[in-house]
Structures are given as structure tokens and as C-alpha cells.
Short mmCIF file of C-alpha atoms in Angstrom, two decimals:
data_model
loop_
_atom_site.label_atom_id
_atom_site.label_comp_id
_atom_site.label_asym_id
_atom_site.label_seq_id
_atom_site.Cartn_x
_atom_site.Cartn_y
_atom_site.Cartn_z
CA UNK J 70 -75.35 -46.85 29.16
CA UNK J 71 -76.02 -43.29 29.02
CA UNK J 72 -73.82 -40.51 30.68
CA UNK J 73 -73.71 -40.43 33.62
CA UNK J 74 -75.38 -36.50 34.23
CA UNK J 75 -74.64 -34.68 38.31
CA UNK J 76 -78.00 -32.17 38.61
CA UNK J 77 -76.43 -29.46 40.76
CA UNK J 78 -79.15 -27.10 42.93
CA UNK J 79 -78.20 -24.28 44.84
CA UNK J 80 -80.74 -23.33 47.15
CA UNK J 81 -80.41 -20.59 50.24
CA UNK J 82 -83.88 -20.40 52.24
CA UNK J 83 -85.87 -21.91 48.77
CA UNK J 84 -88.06 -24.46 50.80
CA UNK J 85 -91.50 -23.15 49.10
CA UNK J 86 -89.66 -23.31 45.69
CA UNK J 87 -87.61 -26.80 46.08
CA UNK J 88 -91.26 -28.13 47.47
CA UNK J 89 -93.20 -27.19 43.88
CA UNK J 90 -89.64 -27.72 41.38
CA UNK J 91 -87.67 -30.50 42.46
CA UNK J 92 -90.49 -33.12 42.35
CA UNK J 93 -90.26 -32.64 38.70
CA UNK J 94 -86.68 -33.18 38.74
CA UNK J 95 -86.75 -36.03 40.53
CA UNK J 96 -89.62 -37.70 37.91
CA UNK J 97 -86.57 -36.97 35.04
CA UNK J 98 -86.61 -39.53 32.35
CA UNK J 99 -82.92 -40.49 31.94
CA UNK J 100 -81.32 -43.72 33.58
CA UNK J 101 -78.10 -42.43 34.93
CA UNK J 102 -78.26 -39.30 36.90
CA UNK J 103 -77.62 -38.29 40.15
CA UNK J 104 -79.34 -35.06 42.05
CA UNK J 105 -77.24 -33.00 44.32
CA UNK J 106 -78.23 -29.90 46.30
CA UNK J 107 -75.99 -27.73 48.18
CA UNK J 108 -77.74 -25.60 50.44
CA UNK J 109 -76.19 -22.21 51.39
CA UNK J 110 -77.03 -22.17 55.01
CA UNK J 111 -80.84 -21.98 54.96
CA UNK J 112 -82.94 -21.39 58.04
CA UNK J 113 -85.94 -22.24 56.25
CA UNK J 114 -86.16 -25.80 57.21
CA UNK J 115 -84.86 -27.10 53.65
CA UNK J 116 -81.99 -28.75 55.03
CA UNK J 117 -84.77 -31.07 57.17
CA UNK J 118 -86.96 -31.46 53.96
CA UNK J 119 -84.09 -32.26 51.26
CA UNK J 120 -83.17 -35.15 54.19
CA UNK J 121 -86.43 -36.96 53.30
CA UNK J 122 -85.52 -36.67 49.32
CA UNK J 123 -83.73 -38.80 47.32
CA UNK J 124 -81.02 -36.19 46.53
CA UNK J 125 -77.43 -36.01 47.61
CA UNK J 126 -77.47 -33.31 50.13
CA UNK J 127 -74.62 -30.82 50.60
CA UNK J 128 -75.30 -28.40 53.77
CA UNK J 129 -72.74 -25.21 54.14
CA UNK J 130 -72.42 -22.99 56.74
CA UNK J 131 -72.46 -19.61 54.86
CA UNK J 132 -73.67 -18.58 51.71
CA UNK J 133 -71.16 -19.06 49.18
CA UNK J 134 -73.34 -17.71 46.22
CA UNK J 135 -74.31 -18.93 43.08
CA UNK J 136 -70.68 -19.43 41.83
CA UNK J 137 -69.28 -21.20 45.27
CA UNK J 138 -72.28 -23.30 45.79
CA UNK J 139 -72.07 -24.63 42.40
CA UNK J 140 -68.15 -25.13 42.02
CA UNK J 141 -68.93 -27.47 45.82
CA UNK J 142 -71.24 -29.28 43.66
CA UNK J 143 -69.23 -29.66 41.02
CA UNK J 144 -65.88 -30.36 42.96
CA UNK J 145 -67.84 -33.27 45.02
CA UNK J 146 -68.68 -34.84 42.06
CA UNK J 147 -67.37 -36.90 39.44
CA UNK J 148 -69.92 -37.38 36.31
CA UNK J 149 -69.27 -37.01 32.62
CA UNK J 150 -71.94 -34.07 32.61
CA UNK J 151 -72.83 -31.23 35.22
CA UNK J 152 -76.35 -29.31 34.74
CA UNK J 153 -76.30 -26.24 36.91
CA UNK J 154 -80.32 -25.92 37.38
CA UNK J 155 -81.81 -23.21 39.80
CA UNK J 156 -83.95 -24.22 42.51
CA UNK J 157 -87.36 -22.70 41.00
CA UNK J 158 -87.38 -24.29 37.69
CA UNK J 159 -89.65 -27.09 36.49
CA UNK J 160 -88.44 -29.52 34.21
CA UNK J 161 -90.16 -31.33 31.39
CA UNK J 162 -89.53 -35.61 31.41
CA UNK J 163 -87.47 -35.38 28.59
CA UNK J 164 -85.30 -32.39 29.20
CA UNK J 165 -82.11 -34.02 30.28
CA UNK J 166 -82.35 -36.68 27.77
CA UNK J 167 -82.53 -33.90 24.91
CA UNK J 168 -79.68 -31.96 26.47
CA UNK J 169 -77.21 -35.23 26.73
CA UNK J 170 -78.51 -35.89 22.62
CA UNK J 171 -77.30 -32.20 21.77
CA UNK J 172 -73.95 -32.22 23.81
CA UNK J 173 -73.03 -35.97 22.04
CA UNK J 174 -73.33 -34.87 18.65
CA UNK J 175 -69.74 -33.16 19.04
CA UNK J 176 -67.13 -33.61 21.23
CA UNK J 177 -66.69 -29.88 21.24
CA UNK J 178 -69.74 -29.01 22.17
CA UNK J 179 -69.01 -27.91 25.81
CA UNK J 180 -72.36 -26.22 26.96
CA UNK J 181 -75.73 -26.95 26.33
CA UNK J 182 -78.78 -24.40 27.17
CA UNK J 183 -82.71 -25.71 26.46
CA UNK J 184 -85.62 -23.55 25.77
CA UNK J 185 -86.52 -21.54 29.16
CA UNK J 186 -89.51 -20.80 29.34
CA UNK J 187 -91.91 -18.53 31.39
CA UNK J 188 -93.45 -20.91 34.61
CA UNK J 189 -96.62 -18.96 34.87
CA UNK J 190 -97.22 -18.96 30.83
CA UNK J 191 -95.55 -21.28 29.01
CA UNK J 192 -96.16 -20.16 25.51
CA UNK J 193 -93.88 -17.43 26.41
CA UNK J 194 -89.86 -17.44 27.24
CA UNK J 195 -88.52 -16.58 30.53
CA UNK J 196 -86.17 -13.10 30.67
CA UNK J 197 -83.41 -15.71 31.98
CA UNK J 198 -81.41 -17.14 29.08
CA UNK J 199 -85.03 -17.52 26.74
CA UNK J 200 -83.42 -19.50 23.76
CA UNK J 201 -79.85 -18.92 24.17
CA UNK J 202 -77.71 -16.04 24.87
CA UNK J 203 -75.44 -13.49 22.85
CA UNK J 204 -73.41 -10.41 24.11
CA UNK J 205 -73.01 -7.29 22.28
CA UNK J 206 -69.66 -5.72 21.78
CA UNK J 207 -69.91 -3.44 24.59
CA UNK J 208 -71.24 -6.30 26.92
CA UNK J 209 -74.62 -5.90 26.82
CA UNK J 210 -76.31 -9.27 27.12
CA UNK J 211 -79.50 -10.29 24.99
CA UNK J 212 -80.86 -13.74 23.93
CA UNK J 213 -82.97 -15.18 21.11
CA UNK J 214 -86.55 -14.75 22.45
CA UNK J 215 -85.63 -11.71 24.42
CA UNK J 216 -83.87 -8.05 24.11
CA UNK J 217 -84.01 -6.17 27.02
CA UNK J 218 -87.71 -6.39 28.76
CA UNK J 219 -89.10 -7.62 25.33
CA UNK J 220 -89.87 -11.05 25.67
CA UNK J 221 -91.49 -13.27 22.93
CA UNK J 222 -93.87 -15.83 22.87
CA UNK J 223 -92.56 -19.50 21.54
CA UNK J 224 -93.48 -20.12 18.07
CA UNK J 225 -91.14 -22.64 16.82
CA UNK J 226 -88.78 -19.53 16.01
CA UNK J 227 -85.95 -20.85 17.30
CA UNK J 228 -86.82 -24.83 17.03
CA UNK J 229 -82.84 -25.48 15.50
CA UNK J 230 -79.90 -26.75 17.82
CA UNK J 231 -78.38 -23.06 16.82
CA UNK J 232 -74.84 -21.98 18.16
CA UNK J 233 -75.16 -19.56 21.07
CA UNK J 234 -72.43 -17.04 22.83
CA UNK J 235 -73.68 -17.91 26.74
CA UNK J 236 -76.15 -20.22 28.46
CA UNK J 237 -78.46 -19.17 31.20
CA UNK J 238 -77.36 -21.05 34.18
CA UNK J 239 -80.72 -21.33 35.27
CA UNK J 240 -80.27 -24.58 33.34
CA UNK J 241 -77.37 -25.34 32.06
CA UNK J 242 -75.25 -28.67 31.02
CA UNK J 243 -71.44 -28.34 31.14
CA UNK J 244 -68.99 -30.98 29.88
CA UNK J 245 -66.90 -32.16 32.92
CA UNK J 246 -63.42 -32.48 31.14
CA UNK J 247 -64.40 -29.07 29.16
CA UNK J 248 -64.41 -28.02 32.78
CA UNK J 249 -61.60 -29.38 33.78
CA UNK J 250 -59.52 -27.56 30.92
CA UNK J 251 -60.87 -23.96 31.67
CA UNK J 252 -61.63 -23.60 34.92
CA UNK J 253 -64.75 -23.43 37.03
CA UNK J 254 -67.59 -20.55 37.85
CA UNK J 255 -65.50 -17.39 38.45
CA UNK J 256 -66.16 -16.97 42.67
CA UNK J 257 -65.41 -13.33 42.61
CA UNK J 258 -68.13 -12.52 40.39
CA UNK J 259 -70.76 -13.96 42.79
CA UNK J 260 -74.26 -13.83 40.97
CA UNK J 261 -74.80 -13.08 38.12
CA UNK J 262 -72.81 -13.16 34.76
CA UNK J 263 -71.23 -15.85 36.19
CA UNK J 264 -72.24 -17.95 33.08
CA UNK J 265 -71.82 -15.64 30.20
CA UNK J 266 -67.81 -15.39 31.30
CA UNK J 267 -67.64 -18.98 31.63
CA UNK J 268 -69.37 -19.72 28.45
CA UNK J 269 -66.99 -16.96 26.94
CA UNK J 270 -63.79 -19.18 28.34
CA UNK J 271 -65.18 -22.03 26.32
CA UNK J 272 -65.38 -20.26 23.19
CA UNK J 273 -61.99 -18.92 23.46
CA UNK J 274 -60.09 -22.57 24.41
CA UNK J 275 -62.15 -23.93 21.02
CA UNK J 276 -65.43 -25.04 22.23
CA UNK J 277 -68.81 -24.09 21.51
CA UNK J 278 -72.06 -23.78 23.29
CA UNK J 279 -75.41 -24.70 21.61
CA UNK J 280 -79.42 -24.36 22.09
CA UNK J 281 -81.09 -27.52 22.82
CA UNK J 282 -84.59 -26.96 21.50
CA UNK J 283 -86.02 -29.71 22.36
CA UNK J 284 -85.10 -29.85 25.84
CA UNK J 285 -87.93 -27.37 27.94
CA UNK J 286 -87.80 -26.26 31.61
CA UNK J 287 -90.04 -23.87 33.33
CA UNK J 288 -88.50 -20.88 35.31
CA UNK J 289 -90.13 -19.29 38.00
CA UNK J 290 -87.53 -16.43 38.13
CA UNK J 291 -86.87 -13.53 40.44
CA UNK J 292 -86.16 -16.40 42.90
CA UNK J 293 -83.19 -14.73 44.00
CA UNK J 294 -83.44 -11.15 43.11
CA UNK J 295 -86.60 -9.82 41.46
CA UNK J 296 -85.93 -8.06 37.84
CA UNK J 297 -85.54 -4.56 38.07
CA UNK J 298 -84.42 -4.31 42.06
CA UNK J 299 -81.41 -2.22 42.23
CA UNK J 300 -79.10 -4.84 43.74
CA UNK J 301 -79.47 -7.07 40.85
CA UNK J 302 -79.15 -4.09 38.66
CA UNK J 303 -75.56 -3.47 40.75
CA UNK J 304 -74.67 -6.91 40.11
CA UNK J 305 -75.48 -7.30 36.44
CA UNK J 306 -73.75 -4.09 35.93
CA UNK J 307 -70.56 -4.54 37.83
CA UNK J 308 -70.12 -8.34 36.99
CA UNK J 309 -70.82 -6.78 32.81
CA UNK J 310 -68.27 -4.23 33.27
CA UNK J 311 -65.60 -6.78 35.45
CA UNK J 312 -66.59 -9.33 32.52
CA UNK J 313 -65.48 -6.82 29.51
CA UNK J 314 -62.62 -5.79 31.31
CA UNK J 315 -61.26 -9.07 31.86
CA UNK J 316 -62.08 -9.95 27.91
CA UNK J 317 -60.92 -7.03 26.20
CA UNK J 318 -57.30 -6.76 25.35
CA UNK J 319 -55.71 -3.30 26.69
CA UNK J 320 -55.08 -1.92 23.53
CA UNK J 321 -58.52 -2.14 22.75
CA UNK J 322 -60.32 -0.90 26.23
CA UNK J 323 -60.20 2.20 26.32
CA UNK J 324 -62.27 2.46 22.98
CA UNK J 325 -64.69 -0.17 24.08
CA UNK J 326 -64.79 1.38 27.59
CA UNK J 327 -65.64 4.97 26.21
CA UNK J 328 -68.62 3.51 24.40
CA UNK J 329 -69.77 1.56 27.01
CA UNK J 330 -69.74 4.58 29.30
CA UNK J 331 -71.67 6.95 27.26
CA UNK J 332 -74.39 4.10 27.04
CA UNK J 333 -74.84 3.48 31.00
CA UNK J 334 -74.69 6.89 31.23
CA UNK J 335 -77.66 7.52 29.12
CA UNK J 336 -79.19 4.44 31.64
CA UNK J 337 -78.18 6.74 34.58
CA UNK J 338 -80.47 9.82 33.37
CA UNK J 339 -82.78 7.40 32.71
CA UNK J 340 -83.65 5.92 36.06
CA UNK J 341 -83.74 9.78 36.85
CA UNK J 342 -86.69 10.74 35.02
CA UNK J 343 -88.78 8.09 35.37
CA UNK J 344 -88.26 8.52 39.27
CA UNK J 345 -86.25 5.32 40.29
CA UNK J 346 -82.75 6.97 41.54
CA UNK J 347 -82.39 3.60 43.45
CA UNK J 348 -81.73 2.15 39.58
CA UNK J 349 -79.17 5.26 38.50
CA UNK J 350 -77.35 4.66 42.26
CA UNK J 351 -76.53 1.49 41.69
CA UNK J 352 -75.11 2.12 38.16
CA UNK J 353 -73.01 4.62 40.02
CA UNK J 354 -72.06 2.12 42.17
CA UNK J 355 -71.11 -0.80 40.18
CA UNK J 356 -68.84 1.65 38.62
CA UNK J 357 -67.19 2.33 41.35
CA UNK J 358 -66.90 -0.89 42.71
CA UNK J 359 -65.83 -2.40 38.96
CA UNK J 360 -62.93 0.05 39.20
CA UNK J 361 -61.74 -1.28 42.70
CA UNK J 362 -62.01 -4.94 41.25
CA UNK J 363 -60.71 -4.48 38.02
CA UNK J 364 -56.74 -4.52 38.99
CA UNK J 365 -57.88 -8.50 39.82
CA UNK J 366 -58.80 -9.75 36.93
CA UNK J 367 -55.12 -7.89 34.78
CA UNK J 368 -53.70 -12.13 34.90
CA UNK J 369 -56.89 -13.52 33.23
CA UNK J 370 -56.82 -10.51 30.24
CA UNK J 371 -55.69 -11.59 26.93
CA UNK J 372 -52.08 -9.57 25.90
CA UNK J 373 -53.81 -8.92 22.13
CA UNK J 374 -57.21 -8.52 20.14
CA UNK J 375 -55.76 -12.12 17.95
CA UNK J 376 -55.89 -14.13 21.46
CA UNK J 377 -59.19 -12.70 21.71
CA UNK J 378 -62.38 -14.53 20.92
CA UNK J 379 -65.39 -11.52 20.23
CA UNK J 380 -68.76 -11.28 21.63
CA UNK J 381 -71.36 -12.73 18.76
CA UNK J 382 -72.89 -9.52 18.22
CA UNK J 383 -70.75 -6.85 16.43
CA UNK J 384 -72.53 -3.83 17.71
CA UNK J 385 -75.04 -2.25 19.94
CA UNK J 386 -78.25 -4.01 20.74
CA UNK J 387 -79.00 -0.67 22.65
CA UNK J 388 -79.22 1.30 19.60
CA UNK J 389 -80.87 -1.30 17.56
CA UNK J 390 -83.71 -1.94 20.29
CA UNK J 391 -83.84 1.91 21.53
CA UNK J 392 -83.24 4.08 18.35
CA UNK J 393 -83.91 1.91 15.40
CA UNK J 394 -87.04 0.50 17.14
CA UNK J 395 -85.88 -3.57 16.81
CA UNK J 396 -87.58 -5.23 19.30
CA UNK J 397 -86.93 -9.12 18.45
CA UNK J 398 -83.59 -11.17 17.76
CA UNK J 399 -85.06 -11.97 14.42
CA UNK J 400 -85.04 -8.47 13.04
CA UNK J 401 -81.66 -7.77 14.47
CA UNK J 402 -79.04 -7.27 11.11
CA UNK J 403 -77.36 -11.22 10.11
CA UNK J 404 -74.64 -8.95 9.20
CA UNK J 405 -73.64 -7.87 12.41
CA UNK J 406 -73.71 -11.55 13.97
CA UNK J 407 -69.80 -12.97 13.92
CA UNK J 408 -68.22 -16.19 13.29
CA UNK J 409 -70.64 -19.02 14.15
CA UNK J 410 -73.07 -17.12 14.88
CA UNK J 411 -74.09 -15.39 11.89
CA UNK J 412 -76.33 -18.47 10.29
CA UNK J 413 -78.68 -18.42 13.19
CA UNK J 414 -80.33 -21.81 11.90
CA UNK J 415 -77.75 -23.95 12.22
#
């Protein structure tokens, strides 16, 4: 028999998008799977709907976020596999199948990400993940398929089960006793980023996190927050800055801090001439707030840079995309790719 596979959803008020996703979900190809949806206290009428499905319903009172919702889900359950999947993505018959294939080749293989793609055009990838994450050394997040709002269209590019840094939780399978070594989603992050520091704990504890290609879901996105509204702008910057923080080894900080400063900075005076101060305010913000945090995460830092386990990308995607004009992964340097990730065909 297969593995048996726990489908965690995370809905708050997502009626109109659990209506047009989860039928697909439901129609998976793959004989041992369960669906479970924790709903974050939705109004909506969701709770009434998902009664009439044939899903394992989880109702909570409040809103615990992306990170609670999903560690209830995960805690209530007790499968070989968890897939985190939002609640406005479609899924192709075969995409769990394809994901459980990649994640049994190795035993270390901890995470599993498949193609996401764009709902609306699906010869395109979806900003969210794409074809697999990497992180920059200052904490800048990009992904194969997509660097910053450049987003490419699927042409077989990236058709090889190639080692990635993070996987989008907008789909993503997680090995249950790779879990249970590590930890679960970090709940004072939130949203967002969630992932990428949870994908980062794998790598450091000797696991590794892989692209599925084969495997294809269909992501509405913005579900949550739309791309480019200031609060998701606060949180992606905060939760970056909280995630290097925690990742970096003191003696190394301030150096990585000072770069990463004069970068955001240069984002700052940015939203400022192109007339969205709502942008450069919540920069300012997630500064401020990062620095209030920060003193929380001092347990979780390593003590030096050889307990450390580096971001894939040994430089600065913003300078590559914004100053030497390279505006796909492909013509990003090999050479600056670490470790595992530097043959990007494997």
C-alpha cells in the first residue's frame, strides 16, 4: 500500500475558493489519503459547506494563521506524509502520486514542492514558490521560474527533480518523522516565510528538499493578501529579517545585517518615487517591529558560521536582477549557487 498522505487546508472565510479548488482535491488519484481542513473561524458559511464534504473538518474559534492552523492539522494527525496545500489551488489527478514518487526515492528527502503554476494561465508559473525556492545571502527569496515580479512561462526548463533551498507552502509535502525531529511551522512568524525557515531547519539537521516536476497544481494566489499590498509587504519583510536573524551566527550579523540594510533602504526610496509611501511605511515598520522580536528568536541562533547551513545563493539576486539586468534563474551565475545547489539539473 501506498503512504498513507494527511492533505492539510487552512481556510478563514475561503467559501468561494474551497467551492472551485477542493473538488479537485477531492478527485486526487492516490489510494491512501485523507483530507483535513481546519477552518480559522470563518463567518462565511464554510464551516456549513465543508460539513457536506468528505473531508475531516477541524473548526477553531480564532484565527490562528497560516502557521497555527497548519501545526492543528498536523498535530491531529498521524500519516507518514503531510501536504500543506492552500485553499485556492487546483490540483492535477496525479499530483500527489508524483510528490509521494519524489519523496521515496530517499529517505532524506524531507520536503517536496511540485510545479506551481499560474490558475488563470497555465503555461505560466505562479509568483508563489514557481519551481522551487532559493534565498540569497542577505535573505532575499527568489525561485526557479521567478525573480522578483519576473515570472516565466513553463517550457520544460526546469522538468528535473532538482534540489531546492525552500518550498512554497502553497503546496507542500513534509515527511512526518522529518517533522517530528525539527520541529513544526514557527507560530510567531504567522504568514508568510513560514516555509522558507522550516525548509531551512531541514537542511541544517541533514535533509534536503526537492522539486517534483511532474507533480502540477494551479494557484489562484493573492487569496490571502494580494501581491504588492503593504501588509504583506510588512510581513514578508519582518518574517525575512526575523528569519536571517535567527540563521545567522552573531559573529557574522552585523556584516550581513549592514548589507541587508543598505538594500531595503534603496526599496524604501523606492516606494517614494513611484508614489506608494504605504510600501516604504511598512518597510519602516517591519524594521521596527523585527527589532522588538528579534531578542526571541537569540535560543534558536546557531553559536558559529560551522553550525550554520548557508542560503543556496551566495550573493545578491537584487543586484543581479536590478543592476546587471538578469531577469531569469537560468542566467543567474552557477558559480554563485552553493553546495547542492550548484548543478541545477540534478
Amino acid at each position: 500500500m501506498n503512504p498513507r498522505v494527511s492533505v492539510i487546508i487552512v481556510s478563514w472565510d475561503g467559501l468561494a475558493l474551497l467551492q472551485k479548488c477542493l473538488p479537485s482535491v477531492l478527485a486526487t488519484e492516490y489510494d491512501n489519503f485523507e483530507i483535513v481542513v481546519v477552518d480559522n473561524g470563518s463567518v462565511d458559511g464554510s464551516v456549513e459547506w465543508l460539513t457536506q464534504q468528505d473531508v475531516t473538518l477541524l473548526p477553531q474559534e480564532s484565527n490562528l494563521g497560516f502557521c497555527g492552523g497548519n501545526n492543528v492539522g498536523i498535530a491531529k494527525t498521524s500519516s507518514d506524509f503531510v501536504v500543506l496545500l492552500n485553499n485556492d489551488v487546483e490540483v492535477a489527478a496525479d499530483w500527489l502520486s508524483e510528490l509521494v514518487a519524489q519523496a521515496s526515492t530517499e529517505p532524506t528527502i524531507a520536503a517536496v514542492q511540485p510545479k506551481i503554476l499560474d490558475y488563470s494561465d497555465r503555461t505560466r508559473f505562479e509568483y508563489a514558490g514557481a519551481a522551487g525556492g532559493h534565498l540569497d545571502s542577505v535573505g532575499y527569496p527568489f525561485a526557479s521560474g521567478r525573480l522578483f515580479d519576473t515570472i516565466e512561462t513553463d517550457e520544460g526548463q526546469y522538468d528535473e527533480p532538482m534540489p531546492i533551498f525552500w518550498a512554497s507552502g502553497a503546496a507542500l509535502l513534509l515527511r512526518r518523522s522529518a517533522l517530528t525531529e525539527v520541529g513544526l511551522l514557527d507560530e510567531r512568524l504567522f504568514m508568510h516565510m513560514e516555509e522558507i525557515d522550516l525548509c531551512w531547519r531541514l537542511w541544517q539537521a541533514g535533509y534536503s528538499v526537492r522539486l517534483a516536476p511532474k507533480s502540477r497544481v494551479y494557484h489562484i494566489g493573492g487569496a490571502s493578501l494580494a501581491q504588492g499590498s503593504p501588509k504583506k509587504m510588512y510581513y514578508n519583510f519582518r518574517n525575512s529579517l526575523l528569519l536571517l536573524y535567527k540563521h545567522t551566527s552573531p559573529g557574522r550579523w552585523p556584516l550581513q545585517f549592514t548589507k541587508r540594510v543598505l538594500l531595503d533602504v534603496l526599496a524604501v526610496v523606492r516606494g517614494m518615487l513611484v508614489l506608494r509611501p504605504r510600501e516604504s511605511w511598512a518597510i519602516v515598520r517591519a524594521y521596527a517591529d523585527a527589532h522588538k522580536m528579534k531578542k526571541g528568536f537569540d535560543q534558536d541562533r546557531p553559536d558559529n558560521d560551522e553550525d550554520t547551513f548557508r542560503p543556496s545563493y551566495d550573493g545578491s539576486i537584487a543586484a543581479q536582477y536590478f543592476f546587471l539586468g538578469r531577469k531569469r534563474f537560468q542566467d543567474l551565475p552557477t558559480k554563485r549557487f552553493q553546495g547542492p545547489f550548484r548543478d541545477r539539473t540534478r
